[in-house]
């Protein structure tokens, strides 16, 4: 049966919003104080050994809430402590993309998983959606479309808007860390989806690699604009036939890694929120996979709407903060920021023994106070589960991304319930 409102509420009851804080994690000495303003309950959902799983998604299944993660296969867990893993897609040659999302493709009330698989980089990758079929152990595979670029999508995000008076749905993807596309769901979603190009960010003057993806109404016209790396693209009236207008909002993509030629500050984790209460969305960005990374909030300047956005630096010196979620975790009506560090970043940067989950509590007027909510679990591309109506706080979850040059690393699927005291 599709997941009902009651099941969604039950999820938050099981996860324990309002339970005692995890006092075993000492606050970072640089943090302003150790007395946490929220209650935190960590959950080790599962461990899968030295197997690479680059992402995890939350989905409504036939059996209730589930978290699925992909590597060379797809595993799924119930949202509970030490849940057994179910293999829903067996091992295949190659590897699934870091980018993935869940959405109800066929309107049956069950969420499908959408991601890409790449076997040979010279042959590009296939974007796929997987359908849970009642009574079958393994999901059914369907083709969305094909990408010819050398790297599979780093990010995949549902998109829904209107065109010529009718609703259109699909997914947006970032391919080869520079090309933006969206695939449109046809009347029969088992047939290949329509492919639309949004932009080539190289034409916008990108410096290095751009990644990260989030959608929201930045232009204020009711349509889902797209943010990727250091750029944002304004959705046209008809995104099936009209061009998107691409603008640069910041210049962090010039941030280098010692010994590397390219700028990696464009590899961002992103979210949106009205961080200052002025009724307009700001872009929240973290430099995702470099040491000494920055976290900032960017505000569009009404006097220069096509120019760079005004930056407010929130923090610096973070280690590979490849997880960022904006959520009101205290229930005071102001969106806060959650940031998670990896255990080991790519590009063979030094490993961190105590990656942290940070809360940046919104004090208003773009001021934030930092707290350490947990220490010791690395995370990669953290996400937030849907919040039932009437519930405050958040449940965030992720899989860590292991690096092959650290043979003792294991992948953990973890989560935290964070709510007001």
Tab-separated table of C-alpha atoms in Angstrom:
chain	number	residue	atom	x	y	z
A	1	UNK	CA	0.000	0.000	0.000
A	2	UNK	CA	1.248	3.572	-0.596
A	3	UNK	CA	2.613	5.349	2.466
A	4	UNK	CA	-0.150	7.272	4.209
A	5	UNK	CA	-0.006	10.432	6.305
A	6	UNK	CA	-0.243	8.197	9.391
A	7	UNK	CA	2.853	6.268	8.328
A	8	UNK	CA	4.739	9.507	7.752
A	9	UNK	CA	3.778	10.731	11.228
A	10	UNK	CA	4.754	7.343	12.668
A	11	UNK	CA	8.185	7.759	11.134
A	12	UNK	CA	8.817	10.861	13.202
A	13	UNK	CA	7.472	9.181	16.333
A	14	UNK	CA	9.864	6.257	15.825
A	15	UNK	CA	12.761	8.569	15.062
A	16	UNK	CA	12.114	10.392	18.296
A	17	UNK	CA	11.886	14.137	17.722
A	18	UNK	CA	12.228	15.552	21.228
A	19	UNK	CA	14.380	12.742	22.685
A	20	UNK	CA	17.465	13.405	24.809
A	21	UNK	CA	20.529	14.940	23.200
A	22	UNK	CA	23.601	12.900	22.378
A	23	UNK	CA	25.883	14.228	25.123
A	24	UNK	CA	28.755	11.900	24.153
A	25	UNK	CA	29.904	14.307	21.442
A	26	UNK	CA	31.953	17.180	22.769
A	27	UNK	CA	31.600	20.521	21.025
A	28	UNK	CA	34.422	21.832	18.874
A	29	UNK	CA	36.541	24.217	21.005
A	30	UNK	CA	36.047	26.907	18.374
A	31	UNK	CA	32.283	26.727	18.833
A	32	UNK	CA	30.802	29.556	20.899
A	33	UNK	CA	29.291	27.260	23.542
A	34	UNK	CA	28.638	23.603	24.272
A	35	UNK	CA	25.054	23.775	25.546
A	36	UNK	CA	23.064	22.576	22.549
A	37	UNK	CA	19.896	24.526	21.703
A	38	UNK	CA	18.264	21.410	20.210
A	39	UNK	CA	17.771	17.751	21.043
A	40	UNK	CA	19.730	15.304	18.900
A	41	UNK	CA	19.265	11.553	18.454
A	42	UNK	CA	21.830	9.787	16.212
A	43	UNK	CA	20.905	6.591	14.391
A	44	UNK	CA	23.298	4.093	12.793
A	45	UNK	CA	20.962	2.615	10.205
A	46	UNK	CA	23.411	0.212	8.574
A	47	UNK	CA	27.005	-0.545	7.627
A	48	UNK	CA	28.084	-2.225	4.401
A	49	UNK	CA	31.844	-2.594	4.751
A	50	UNK	CA	34.368	-1.331	2.210
A	51	UNK	CA	31.780	-0.811	-0.517
A	52	UNK	CA	31.305	2.547	-2.190
A	53	UNK	CA	27.876	4.144	-1.843
A	54	UNK	CA	27.973	7.774	-2.922
A	55	UNK	CA	24.465	8.824	-1.954
A	56	UNK	CA	21.292	7.868	-0.153
A	57	UNK	CA	17.680	8.844	-0.880
A	58	UNK	CA	14.482	8.679	1.153
A	59	UNK	CA	11.507	7.046	-0.548
A	60	UNK	CA	7.956	5.993	0.151
A	61	UNK	CA	7.844	2.253	-0.452
A	62	UNK	CA	5.056	-0.326	-0.394
A	63	UNK	CA	6.182	-1.123	3.172
A	64	UNK	CA	6.581	2.432	4.453
A	65	UNK	CA	9.565	4.812	4.714
A	66	UNK	CA	12.844	3.504	3.311
A	67	UNK	CA	16.369	4.776	2.620
A	68	UNK	CA	18.086	3.490	-0.530
A	69	UNK	CA	21.750	3.875	-1.470
A	70	UNK	CA	23.604	2.981	-4.657
A	71	UNK	CA	27.131	1.933	-5.609
A	72	UNK	CA	27.586	-1.033	-7.956
A	73	UNK	CA	24.203	-2.222	-6.673
A	74	UNK	CA	21.285	-0.664	-4.784
A	75	UNK	CA	20.506	-1.532	-1.168
A	76	UNK	CA	17.568	-0.383	0.919
A	77	UNK	CA	16.968	-0.093	4.657
A	78	UNK	CA	13.982	0.581	6.880
A	79	UNK	CA	14.419	3.856	8.780
A	80	UNK	CA	15.455	2.358	12.101
A	81	UNK	CA	18.506	1.521	14.194
A	82	UNK	CA	20.616	-1.356	12.777
A	83	UNK	CA	18.175	-2.181	10.006
A	84	UNK	CA	18.954	-5.169	7.758
A	85	UNK	CA	19.848	-4.294	4.168
A	86	UNK	CA	17.730	-5.540	1.288
A	87	UNK	CA	19.385	-5.793	-2.138
A	88	UNK	CA	16.809	-4.332	-4.509
A	89	UNK	CA	19.094	-4.001	-7.569
A	90	UNK	CA	21.910	-6.581	-7.891
A	91	UNK	CA	25.506	-5.898	-8.856
A	92	UNK	CA	26.073	-4.700	-12.392
A	93	UNK	CA	29.245	-3.786	-14.309
A	94	UNK	CA	30.331	-0.208	-13.735
A	95	UNK	CA	28.904	2.020	-11.031
A	96	UNK	CA	25.836	4.099	-10.319
A	97	UNK	CA	26.154	7.867	-10.204
A	98	UNK	CA	26.621	9.938	-7.072
A	99	UNK	CA	23.567	11.864	-8.184
A	100	UNK	CA	20.201	10.255	-7.436
A	101	UNK	CA	16.704	11.227	-6.366
A	102	UNK	CA	13.356	9.690	-5.509
A	103	UNK	CA	10.018	10.757	-6.950
A	104	UNK	CA	6.664	9.236	-7.849
A	105	UNK	CA	7.180	8.813	-11.582
A	106	UNK	CA	4.025	6.898	-12.476
A	107	UNK	CA	1.520	8.353	-9.993
A	108	UNK	CA	0.975	5.222	-7.911
A	109	UNK	CA	1.893	6.829	-4.573
A	110	UNK	CA	5.199	4.909	-4.416
A	111	UNK	CA	8.523	6.666	-5.017
A	112	UNK	CA	10.818	5.427	-7.729
A	113	UNK	CA	14.610	5.946	-7.663
A	114	UNK	CA	16.256	7.851	-10.527
A	115	UNK	CA	20.006	7.813	-11.163
A	116	UNK	CA	22.574	7.007	-13.842
A	117	UNK	CA	24.793	3.992	-14.489
A	118	UNK	CA	28.141	4.154	-16.233
A	119	UNK	CA	30.148	1.149	-17.389
A	120	UNK	CA	32.606	2.795	-19.788
A	121	UNK	CA	33.251	6.552	-19.491
A	122	UNK	CA	33.956	6.755	-23.216
A	123	UNK	CA	30.385	5.579	-23.827
A	124	UNK	CA	28.721	8.074	-21.507
A	125	UNK	CA	26.007	6.894	-19.112
A	126	UNK	CA	22.388	5.793	-19.023
A	127	UNK	CA	19.934	7.701	-16.850
A	128	UNK	CA	17.504	5.161	-15.380
A	129	UNK	CA	14.496	4.895	-13.136
A	130	UNK	CA	13.800	1.849	-11.002
A	131	UNK	CA	10.295	0.699	-10.159
A	132	UNK	CA	9.411	-1.302	-7.066
A	133	UNK	CA	7.124	-4.138	-8.157
A	134	UNK	CA	5.036	-5.735	-5.373
A	135	UNK	CA	5.996	-9.347	-4.786
A	136	UNK	CA	9.358	-9.075	-6.557
A	137	UNK	CA	12.699	-8.902	-4.762
A	138	UNK	CA	14.398	-6.767	-7.402
A	139	UNK	CA	13.217	-3.518	-8.913
A	140	UNK	CA	12.343	-3.138	-12.584
A	141	UNK	CA	14.699	-0.975	-14.658
A	142	UNK	CA	13.511	1.654	-17.161
A	143	UNK	CA	15.521	3.987	-19.388
A	144	UNK	CA	15.136	7.752	-18.935
A	145	UNK	CA	17.716	8.766	-21.537
A	146	UNK	CA	21.397	8.855	-22.347
A	147	UNK	CA	24.253	11.244	-21.643
A	148	UNK	CA	27.370	11.222	-23.793
A	149	UNK	CA	29.725	13.038	-21.394
A	150	UNK	CA	32.645	11.262	-19.716
A	151	UNK	CA	31.274	11.575	-16.170
A	152	UNK	CA	27.927	10.406	-14.883
A	153	UNK	CA	25.668	13.032	-13.256
A	154	UNK	CA	26.934	14.294	-9.934
A	155	UNK	CA	23.441	15.572	-9.070
A	156	UNK	CA	19.883	14.570	-10.005
A	157	UNK	CA	16.880	16.584	-8.814
A	158	UNK	CA	13.092	16.377	-9.463
A	159	UNK	CA	11.656	19.331	-11.358
A	160	UNK	CA	8.015	20.310	-11.815
A	161	UNK	CA	6.626	23.368	-13.582
A	162	UNK	CA	4.149	24.415	-16.250
A	163	UNK	CA	4.509	24.890	-19.986
A	164	UNK	CA	1.835	26.237	-22.334
A	165	UNK	CA	-0.762	25.958	-19.588
A	166	UNK	CA	-0.038	22.352	-18.631
A	167	UNK	CA	2.085	20.745	-15.970
A	168	UNK	CA	5.379	19.110	-16.885
A	169	UNK	CA	7.556	16.955	-14.638
A	170	UNK	CA	10.961	15.393	-14.843
A	171	UNK	CA	14.480	15.502	-13.430
A	172	UNK	CA	17.323	17.989	-13.809
A	173	UNK	CA	20.915	16.688	-13.955
A	174	UNK	CA	24.466	18.053	-13.871
A	175	UNK	CA	26.655	16.141	-16.330
A	176	UNK	CA	30.473	16.283	-16.495
A	177	UNK	CA	30.337	19.029	-13.827
A	178	UNK	CA	29.414	21.671	-16.389
A	179	UNK	CA	26.381	20.683	-18.498
A	180	UNK	CA	22.816	21.117	-17.263
A	181	UNK	CA	19.924	19.144	-18.745
A	182	UNK	CA	16.435	18.192	-17.764
A	183	UNK	CA	14.500	15.099	-18.819
A	184	UNK	CA	10.729	15.392	-19.240
A	185	UNK	CA	8.418	12.532	-18.226
A	186	UNK	CA	6.249	11.509	-21.222
A	187	UNK	CA	2.672	10.250	-21.069
A	188	UNK	CA	4.054	6.719	-20.849
A	189	UNK	CA	7.023	6.998	-18.455
A	190	UNK	CA	8.339	3.594	-19.519
A	191	UNK	CA	9.279	5.175	-22.847
A	192	UNK	CA	12.439	7.345	-23.198
A	193	UNK	CA	11.975	10.801	-21.717
A	194	UNK	CA	12.388	14.057	-23.628
A	195	UNK	CA	15.836	15.614	-23.138
A	196	UNK	CA	16.210	19.411	-22.900
A	197	UNK	CA	19.474	21.300	-22.552
A	198	UNK	CA	19.489	24.034	-19.907
A	199	UNK	CA	23.017	25.412	-20.189
A	200	UNK	CA	26.707	24.785	-20.713
A	201	UNK	CA	28.337	26.535	-17.778
A	202	UNK	CA	31.635	26.801	-19.630
A	203	UNK	CA	29.961	29.463	-21.750
A	204	UNK	CA	29.233	31.376	-18.563
A	205	UNK	CA	32.913	31.620	-17.694
A	206	UNK	CA	33.285	28.724	-15.243
A	207	UNK	CA	36.794	28.366	-13.798
A	208	UNK	CA	36.940	24.735	-12.683
A	209	UNK	CA	34.373	22.037	-11.944
A	210	UNK	CA	30.800	22.990	-11.040
A	211	UNK	CA	28.432	20.727	-9.138
A	212	UNK	CA	25.660	20.786	-6.608
A	213	UNK	CA	22.060	21.305	-7.614
A	214	UNK	CA	19.004	22.875	-6.021
A	215	UNK	CA	15.771	24.303	-7.439
A	216	UNK	CA	13.568	27.114	-6.174
A	217	UNK	CA	11.836	30.322	-7.228
A	218	UNK	CA	14.720	32.802	-7.125
A	219	UNK	CA	13.345	35.194	-9.736
A	220	UNK	CA	9.986	35.490	-7.953
A	221	UNK	CA	7.853	34.448	-10.911
A	222	UNK	CA	6.574	31.129	-9.574
A	223	UNK	CA	8.883	28.926	-11.623
A	224	UNK	CA	11.649	26.540	-10.439
A	225	UNK	CA	14.975	28.244	-11.105
A	226	UNK	CA	18.102	26.130	-10.838
A	227	UNK	CA	21.350	26.699	-8.932
A	228	UNK	CA	24.503	24.762	-9.799
A	229	UNK	CA	27.942	25.526	-8.421
A	230	UNK	CA	28.522	29.268	-8.794
A	231	UNK	CA	25.695	29.852	-11.300
A	232	UNK	CA	21.927	30.083	-11.379
A	233	UNK	CA	19.592	29.550	-14.323
A	234	UNK	CA	16.205	31.265	-14.547
A	235	UNK	CA	13.438	28.948	-15.723
A	236	UNK	CA	11.582	30.315	-18.784
A	237	UNK	CA	7.821	30.356	-19.258
A	238	UNK	CA	8.091	27.214	-21.400
A	239	UNK	CA	11.209	25.199	-20.466
A	240	UNK	CA	10.391	22.642	-23.165
A	241	UNK	CA	11.188	25.115	-25.936
A	242	UNK	CA	12.618	28.373	-24.552
A	243	UNK	CA	16.169	29.064	-23.313
A	244	UNK	CA	17.096	29.460	-19.653
A	245	UNK	CA	18.920	32.643	-18.689
A	246	UNK	CA	22.145	31.746	-16.870
A	247	UNK	CA	23.912	34.148	-14.505
A	248	UNK	CA	26.856	33.854	-12.143
A	249	UNK	CA	25.933	34.529	-8.499
A	250	UNK	CA	29.412	34.093	-6.924
A	251	UNK	CA	33.067	33.529	-7.813
A	252	UNK	CA	34.095	30.812	-5.362
A	253	UNK	CA	35.046	28.434	-8.176
A	254	UNK	CA	38.518	29.967	-8.243
A	255	UNK	CA	39.411	28.322	-4.910
A	256	UNK	CA	42.373	25.999	-5.645
A	257	UNK	CA	43.606	22.796	-4.026
A	258	UNK	CA	47.395	22.811	-3.573
A	259	UNK	CA	48.979	20.926	-6.447
A	260	UNK	CA	45.842	21.030	-8.596
A	261	UNK	CA	45.368	23.214	-11.641
A	262	UNK	CA	41.596	23.625	-11.493
A	263	UNK	CA	39.463	25.604	-9.088
A	264	UNK	CA	37.311	23.316	-6.982
A	265	UNK	CA	35.206	25.850	-5.087
A	266	UNK	CA	32.573	25.350	-7.785
A	267	UNK	CA	31.971	21.849	-6.452
A	268	UNK	CA	29.360	23.049	-4.012
A	269	UNK	CA	26.630	21.755	-1.796
A	270	UNK	CA	23.625	24.040	-2.008
A	271	UNK	CA	20.279	24.822	-0.467
A	272	UNK	CA	17.819	27.713	-0.475
A	273	UNK	CA	15.980	29.581	2.251
A	274	UNK	CA	14.731	32.988	3.293
A	275	UNK	CA	17.599	33.386	5.712
A	276	UNK	CA	16.986	37.034	6.641
A	277	UNK	CA	13.179	37.165	6.667
A	278	UNK	CA	12.826	39.594	3.760
A	279	UNK	CA	10.523	37.327	1.757
A	280	UNK	CA	13.170	36.422	-0.840
A	281	UNK	CA	15.203	33.236	-1.118
A	282	UNK	CA	18.926	33.282	-0.460
A	283	UNK	CA	21.429	30.743	-1.777
A	284	UNK	CA	23.363	28.857	0.915
A	285	UNK	CA	26.586	27.302	-0.384
A	286	UNK	CA	29.462	25.237	1.023
A	287	UNK	CA	32.648	24.357	-0.862
A	288	UNK	CA	31.937	20.660	-0.906
A	289	UNK	CA	35.131	18.686	-1.248
A	290	UNK	CA	38.158	20.700	-0.238
A	291	UNK	CA	39.851	21.331	3.090
A	292	UNK	CA	39.682	24.837	4.532
A	293	UNK	CA	36.280	25.214	2.888
A	294	UNK	CA	33.880	28.119	3.270
A	295	UNK	CA	30.182	28.312	4.074
A	296	UNK	CA	28.236	31.365	2.999
A	297	UNK	CA	24.847	32.908	2.319
A	298	UNK	CA	24.326	34.826	-0.928
A	299	UNK	CA	21.609	37.491	-1.304
A	300	UNK	CA	20.432	38.865	-4.630
A	301	UNK	CA	20.943	42.621	-4.907
A	302	UNK	CA	17.682	44.258	-6.087
A	303	UNK	CA	19.745	47.146	-7.477
A	304	UNK	CA	21.854	44.737	-9.577
A	305	UNK	CA	19.676	41.658	-10.201
A	306	UNK	CA	21.945	40.293	-12.947
A	307	UNK	CA	25.189	40.798	-11.035
A	308	UNK	CA	26.981	38.845	-8.328
A	309	UNK	CA	24.943	38.288	-5.182
A	310	UNK	CA	26.019	39.847	-1.894
A	311	UNK	CA	28.007	37.270	0.107
A	312	UNK	CA	27.839	36.789	3.859
A	313	UNK	CA	30.621	34.488	5.062
A	314	UNK	CA	29.248	32.231	7.793
A	315	UNK	CA	32.271	29.994	8.449
A	316	UNK	CA	35.612	28.865	7.025
A	317	UNK	CA	38.164	26.152	7.724
A	318	UNK	CA	35.622	23.347	7.241
A	319	UNK	CA	36.778	19.942	6.009
A	320	UNK	CA	35.028	18.745	2.838
A	321	UNK	CA	31.494	19.876	3.837
A	322	UNK	CA	29.772	17.785	1.171
A	323	UNK	CA	26.446	17.914	3.050
A	324	UNK	CA	24.230	20.957	3.529
A	325	UNK	CA	20.574	21.170	4.554
A	326	UNK	CA	18.510	24.260	5.381
A	327	UNK	CA	15.772	23.559	7.949
A	328	UNK	CA	14.126	25.225	10.922
A	329	UNK	CA	15.233	22.772	13.618
A	330	UNK	CA	14.190	24.863	16.626
A	331	UNK	CA	10.661	25.786	15.553
A	332	UNK	CA	11.253	29.544	15.882
A	333	UNK	CA	10.296	30.246	12.253
A	334	UNK	CA	13.853	30.992	11.099
A	335	UNK	CA	15.658	28.547	8.791
A	336	UNK	CA	18.887	27.146	10.251
A	337	UNK	CA	21.792	25.474	8.463
A	338	UNK	CA	23.063	21.899	8.960
A	339	UNK	CA	26.493	21.037	7.538
A	340	UNK	CA	28.230	17.648	7.549
A	341	UNK	CA	31.872	16.844	6.800
A	342	UNK	CA	33.192	13.798	4.945
A	343	UNK	CA	35.555	11.274	6.511
A	344	UNK	CA	37.896	11.583	3.528
A	345	UNK	CA	37.554	13.945	0.603
A	346	UNK	CA	38.426	13.175	-2.988
A	347	UNK	CA	41.620	14.282	-4.692
A	348	UNK	CA	43.535	12.438	-1.908
A	349	UNK	CA	43.270	15.262	0.599
A	350	UNK	CA	44.279	14.213	4.132
A	351	UNK	CA	41.718	12.166	6.024
A	352	UNK	CA	39.863	13.675	9.006
A	353	UNK	CA	39.630	11.472	12.119
A	354	UNK	CA	36.602	13.225	13.611
A	355	UNK	CA	34.252	14.591	10.922
A	356	UNK	CA	31.481	16.679	12.408
A	357	UNK	CA	27.836	17.549	11.949
A	358	UNK	CA	27.368	21.278	12.591
A	359	UNK	CA	24.317	23.373	13.335
A	360	UNK	CA	24.402	27.059	12.408
A	361	UNK	CA	21.572	28.511	14.460
A	362	UNK	CA	19.895	31.472	12.737
A	363	UNK	CA	19.870	34.499	15.020
A	364	UNK	CA	18.313	36.821	12.442
A	365	UNK	CA	19.941	39.525	10.297
A	366	UNK	CA	22.211	36.882	8.700
A	367	UNK	CA	23.922	36.092	11.998
A	368	UNK	CA	24.516	32.468	12.950
A	369	UNK	CA	25.903	30.647	15.985
A	370	UNK	CA	27.709	27.381	15.407
A	371	UNK	CA	27.259	24.194	17.441
A	372	UNK	CA	28.675	20.692	17.007
A	373	UNK	CA	25.786	18.217	17.065
A	374	UNK	CA	27.843	15.046	16.549
A	375	UNK	CA	31.409	13.966	15.906
A	376	UNK	CA	32.824	10.843	14.267
A	377	UNK	CA	30.436	10.058	11.403
A	378	UNK	CA	31.382	11.325	7.963
A	379	UNK	CA	28.570	12.045	5.513
A	380	UNK	CA	28.295	12.700	1.791
A	381	UNK	CA	25.318	14.450	0.162
A	382	UNK	CA	23.138	14.511	3.296
A	383	UNK	CA	19.398	14.929	2.759
A	384	UNK	CA	16.318	15.661	4.823
A	385	UNK	CA	13.311	13.359	4.999
A	386	UNK	CA	9.901	14.952	4.397
A	387	UNK	CA	8.478	16.487	7.571
A	388	UNK	CA	4.891	15.589	8.492
A	389	UNK	CA	2.522	18.558	8.904
A	390	UNK	CA	2.606	19.980	12.403
A	391	UNK	CA	6.025	18.545	13.252
A	392	UNK	CA	9.043	20.744	13.913
A	393	UNK	CA	12.654	19.753	13.618
A	394	UNK	CA	14.206	17.518	10.981
A	395	UNK	CA	15.466	14.022	10.246
A	396	UNK	CA	18.612	14.106	8.110
A	397	UNK	CA	20.446	11.089	6.742
A	398	UNK	CA	23.335	10.146	4.465
A	399	UNK	CA	25.799	7.499	3.376
A	400	UNK	CA	29.493	8.285	3.726
A	401	UNK	CA	31.610	8.015	0.577
A	402	UNK	CA	34.644	5.824	1.174
A	403	UNK	CA	37.907	6.408	-0.697
A	404	UNK	CA	39.755	3.414	-2.148
A	405	UNK	CA	43.155	4.646	-0.970
A	406	UNK	CA	42.015	4.184	2.659
A	407	UNK	CA	41.471	0.396	2.873
A	408	UNK	CA	40.099	0.486	6.434
A	409	UNK	CA	37.158	2.763	5.568
A	410	UNK	CA	33.637	1.372	5.734
A	411	UNK	CA	30.419	2.849	4.429
A	412	UNK	CA	27.877	3.742	7.054
A	413	UNK	CA	24.275	4.810	6.469
A	414	UNK	CA	23.423	7.173	9.312
A	415	UNK	CA	20.799	9.651	10.402
A	416	UNK	CA	19.994	12.208	13.064
A	417	UNK	CA	16.711	13.431	14.478
A	418	UNK	CA	17.131	17.093	15.413
A	419	UNK	CA	14.348	19.020	17.094
A	420	UNK	CA	13.508	21.720	19.613
A	421	UNK	CA	14.049	21.174	23.329
